Short mmCIF file of C-alpha atoms in Angstrom, two decimals:
data_model
loop_
_atom_site.label_atom_id
_atom_site.label_comp_id
_atom_site.label_asym_id
_atom_site.label_seq_id
_atom_site.Cartn_x
_atom_site.Cartn_y
_atom_site.Cartn_z
CA MET A 1 0.00 0.00 0.00
CA MET A 2 1.18 3.52 -0.75
CA LEU A 3 0.13 6.93 0.44
CA VAL A 4 0.47 9.84 -1.95
CA LEU A 5 0.68 13.24 -0.27
CA TRP A 6 0.13 16.15 -2.66
CA SER A 7 0.63 19.57 -1.10
CA ALA A 8 0.30 23.17 -2.26
CA ASN A 9 -0.18 26.73 -1.09
CA ILE A 10 -3.40 28.70 -1.51
CA GLU A 11 -3.40 32.20 -2.96
CA LYS A 12 -3.51 34.84 -0.25
CA GLY A 13 -6.99 35.59 1.07
CA ARG A 14 -8.68 32.60 -0.61
CA ASP A 15 -8.51 30.08 2.26
CA LEU A 16 -12.19 30.25 3.22
CA GLU A 17 -13.32 30.10 -0.42
CA TYR A 18 -11.08 27.05 -0.95
CA LYS A 19 -12.41 25.36 2.18
CA GLU A 20 -16.00 25.88 0.99
CA PHE A 21 -15.16 24.57 -2.51
CA ILE A 22 -13.51 21.41 -1.16
CA THR A 23 -16.23 20.79 1.45
CA LYS A 24 -18.90 21.11 -1.25
CA ASN A 25 -17.08 18.80 -3.71
CA ILE A 26 -15.27 16.23 -1.53
CA ASP A 27 -17.84 13.48 -2.13
CA ALA A 28 -17.67 14.05 -5.89
CA TYR A 29 -13.86 13.78 -5.79
CA ARG A 30 -14.23 10.43 -4.03
CA LYS A 31 -16.91 9.21 -6.45
CA HIS A 32 -15.00 10.22 -9.59
CA SER A 33 -11.46 9.31 -8.49
CA PRO A 34 -9.42 7.06 -10.79
CA PRO A 35 -9.74 3.27 -10.36
CA GLY A 36 -7.35 2.02 -7.67
CA TRP A 37 -7.21 5.43 -5.94
CA THR A 38 -8.89 6.20 -2.63
CA LEU A 39 -9.06 9.75 -1.35
CA LYS A 40 -8.28 9.60 2.37
CA GLY A 41 -8.88 13.32 2.88
CA VAL A 42 -7.87 16.91 2.28
CA TYR A 43 -6.10 18.59 5.18
CA GLY A 44 -5.26 22.22 5.93
CA SER A 45 -2.31 23.33 8.00
CA THR A 46 -3.23 24.36 11.52
CA MET A 47 -2.23 27.84 12.69
CA ASN A 48 -0.15 28.21 9.50
CA ILE A 49 2.39 25.73 10.84
CA GLY A 50 4.22 24.00 8.05
CA ARG A 51 5.48 24.60 4.58
CA PHE A 52 2.19 24.05 2.74
CA ASP A 53 -1.36 25.28 3.24
CA VAL A 54 -3.14 22.08 2.15
CA THR A 55 -2.33 18.42 1.62
CA TRP A 56 -4.39 15.86 -0.24
CA ILE A 57 -3.81 12.29 0.92
CA TRP A 58 -4.54 9.50 -1.54
CA GLU A 59 -4.05 5.76 -1.17
CA CYS A 60 -3.15 3.39 -3.99
CA LYS A 61 -1.70 -0.11 -4.18
CA LYS A 62 0.97 -0.11 -6.87
CA PHE A 63 3.02 2.19 -9.05
CA SER A 64 0.99 1.21 -12.13
CA ASP A 65 -1.92 3.07 -10.50
CA PHE A 66 -0.06 6.26 -11.49
CA ASP A 67 -0.56 5.30 -15.15
CA VAL A 68 -4.23 4.66 -14.45
CA MET A 69 -4.52 8.10 -12.84
CA ARG A 70 -2.73 9.82 -15.72
CA GLU A 71 -4.99 8.15 -18.30
CA HIS A 72 -8.20 8.60 -16.29
CA SER A 73 -10.66 11.00 -17.86
CA ASP A 74 -13.92 11.92 -16.20
CA PRO A 75 -15.68 15.16 -17.20
CA VAL A 76 -16.86 15.86 -13.63
CA LEU A 77 -13.41 15.30 -12.10
CA ASP A 78 -11.71 17.23 -14.91
CA LYS A 79 -13.95 20.28 -14.31
CA MET A 80 -13.42 20.18 -10.54
CA CYS A 81 -9.64 19.95 -10.98
CA ILE A 82 -9.63 22.92 -13.37
CA ASP A 83 -11.72 24.98 -10.93
CA GLU A 84 -9.58 23.86 -7.99
CA GLY A 85 -6.36 24.79 -9.79
CA ASP A 86 -7.32 28.48 -9.67
CA PHE A 87 -6.82 28.48 -5.88
CA TYR A 88 -3.16 27.46 -5.86
CA VAL A 89 -0.01 29.55 -5.93
CA PRO A 90 1.77 28.52 -9.15
CA GLY A 91 4.87 26.41 -8.53
CA SER A 92 4.05 25.74 -4.87
CA PHE A 93 3.28 22.04 -5.37
CA ASN A 94 5.00 19.11 -3.71
CA MET A 95 4.31 15.38 -3.84
CA THR A 96 5.58 12.60 -1.60
CA VAL A 97 4.96 8.89 -2.13
CA LEU A 98 5.17 6.74 0.99
CA ARG A 99 5.20 2.94 1.15
CA GLU A 100 4.42 0.82 4.15
CA VAL A 101 7.69 -0.04 5.87
CA GLY A 102 7.25 -3.77 5.16
CA ASP A 103 7.10 -3.01 1.41
CA TRP A 104 9.76 -0.32 1.53
CA MET A 105 12.67 -1.05 -0.78
CA VAL A 106 16.02 -0.22 0.80
CA LEU A 107 19.53 -0.85 -0.50
CA PRO A 108 22.22 -2.45 1.62
CA PRO A 109 24.87 -0.10 3.01
CA LYS A 110 27.99 0.53 0.97
CA LYS A 111 30.81 -1.84 1.89
CA LYS A 112 33.80 -0.08 3.37
CA GLY A 113 37.00 -0.37 1.35
CA LYS A 114 40.26 -1.60 2.81
#
C-alpha cells in the first residue's frame, strides 16, 4: 500500500473560499477518483504551521496506479480539478509517495573499502 501526499499553497486571502469549494465537492472527488485510488482526505495546515497550506492524501496499491490516474478521464473530475487549480499559488506544489515499511525497498549499506 502507498500513500500519496500532494501539497500546495493557496493564494492569499482565498482560504475560506477554498475550504468551501472542497467541502462542497469532496464526495464528488471520491466518487470520480481514478480506479485504484482512494481519497483519504484533504487537510489544511493548523495555525499556518508547516510549509504548505493544504495536503491531499490518496491511497493506492501499486506504481501502475499512477498510469491509471494519468490516463483517467472523467468530465466531472476534470472540471473540478480545473476549478480547484485556480486556488493554488503557481509552482508551490509538492508530492511525496510513501510505502508501508514492510514493502519499503532499501539498498544495503555501501561496503567499506580496505
